[in-house]
C-alpha positions in Angstrom: 122.4 118.1 81.4 122.2 114.5 80.3 120.3 111.9 82.2 122.4 109.0 83.4 121.0 105.6 84.1 123.3 103.4 86.3 122.1 99.9 85.3 124.1 98.3 88.1 121.5 99.9 90.4 118.5 98.5 88.4 117.2 95.0 88.8 114.1 93.0 87.9 111.2 92.7 90.3 107.7 91.2 90.2 106.0 94.2 91.8 106.5 98.0 92.0 108.2 98.7 95.3 105.8 101.5 96.3 102.7 99.3 95.4 103.4 95.8 96.7 101.0 93.1 95.7 100.0 95.0 92.4 100.1 92.7 89.3 102.9 90.5 90.7 102.4 87.5 88.4 105.6 87.9 86.4 109.0 89.5 86.8 108.6 92.4 84.4 109.0 95.5 86.6 112.2 97.0 87.9 113.5 98.0 91.3 115.8 101.0 91.4 118.5 101.6 94.1 119.2 105.2 95.0 121.2 106.8 92.3 119.9 104.6 89.5 118.9 107.8 87.7 120.9 111.0 88.0 121.4 114.2 86.1 123.2 117.5 86.4 120.2 119.6 87.4 118.6 121.3 90.4 115.4 120.1 92.1 112.7 122.5 92.8 111.3 122.7 96.4 108.1 121.2 95.0 109.8 118.0 93.9 108.5 115.5 96.5 107.6 111.8 96.2 104.1 112.5 97.5 103.4 114.2 94.2 103.8 110.8 92.4 101.3 107.9 92.4 102.3 105.0 94.6 103.5 102.8 91.8 106.4 102.6 89.4 106.4 106.5 89.0 107.3 106.8 92.7 109.8 104.0 92.3 111.6 105.8 89.5 111.8 109.2 91.2 112.6 107.8 94.6 115.9 106.6 93.0 116.7 109.9 91.2 119.7 111.9 92.5 121.0 115.2 91.2 124.8 115.1 90.5 127.1 116.6 93.1 127.8 119.6 90.9 124.2 120.8 91.0 122.6 119.8 94.3 121.2 123.3 95.0 117.5 124.0 94.7 116.4 125.8 91.6 114.6 129.1 92.3 112.1 128.8 89.4 111.0 126.1 87.0 112.7 128.2 84.2 116.1 127.3 85.8 115.5 123.8 84.6 115.0 124.4 80.9 118.2 123.0 79.4 119.0 119.7 77.7 116.5 117.3 76.2 113.3 116.3 77.8 113.2 112.6 78.9 109.9 110.8 79.1 109.9 107.8 81.4 107.6 105.2 79.9 106.6 102.1 81.9 103.9 99.9 80.5 101.6 97.7 82.7 101.9 94.0 82.4 99.9 92.6 79.4 98.8 96.1 78.4 101.7 96.4 76.0 100.0 93.8 73.8 96.7 95.5 73.9 96.1 98.1 71.1 93.8 100.3 73.3 96.4 100.6 76.1 99.3 101.0 73.7 97.5 103.9 71.9 96.4 105.6 75.2 100.0 105.4 76.5 101.3 107.1 73.3 98.4 109.7 73.4 99.5 110.5 77.0 103.1 111.0 75.9 102.0 113.2 72.9 99.6 115.3 75.1 102.4 115.8 77.7 104.8 117.0 75.0 102.2 119.2 73.4 101.1 120.9 76.6 104.7 121.5 77.7 105.5 122.8 74.2 108.3 120.3 73.8 109.4 119.4 70.3 109.8 115.7 69.5 113.3 116.6 68.3 114.1 117.7 71.9 112.7 114.5 73.4 114.0 111.1 74.3 111.9 108.2 75.5 113.2 105.7 78.0 111.3 102.5 78.2 111.4 101.1 81.8 109.8 97.7 81.6 110.9 94.2 80.7 107.6 93.1 79.1 107.8 90.6 76.3 108.0 92.2 72.8 104.6 92.7 71.1 103.5 93.7 67.7 102.8 97.2 68.9 106.4 98.0 69.9 107.0 99.2 66.3 104.8 102.2 66.9 
């Protein structure tokens, strides 16, 4: 089902919660209270925070909650194949204005979609940073 972002549970921060002290020179990251992200889906038994790097990825998924209607665990990954695919995209500070980093970020997104056989028409991208606008945002 659709991903829900509860913006009342999202606020600006100078560092990723799970990686304190990392690039903390400006307030361009976000902190996410539990339930900031939710969806009508089931989590697999392999969905654990330890599978995510200790940075904004873990911050995002630490706040994710399945909706009450579907809190059971899926038996196989195929049970999860409904609705659009959402790509969470958080750029590092100052790297959003660097063409090399911008292009490698987009190549990573493209590679992920290609390897998972996900069509662009079935994909939504959610930008999760508050970096200043750069010339590369039009990509």
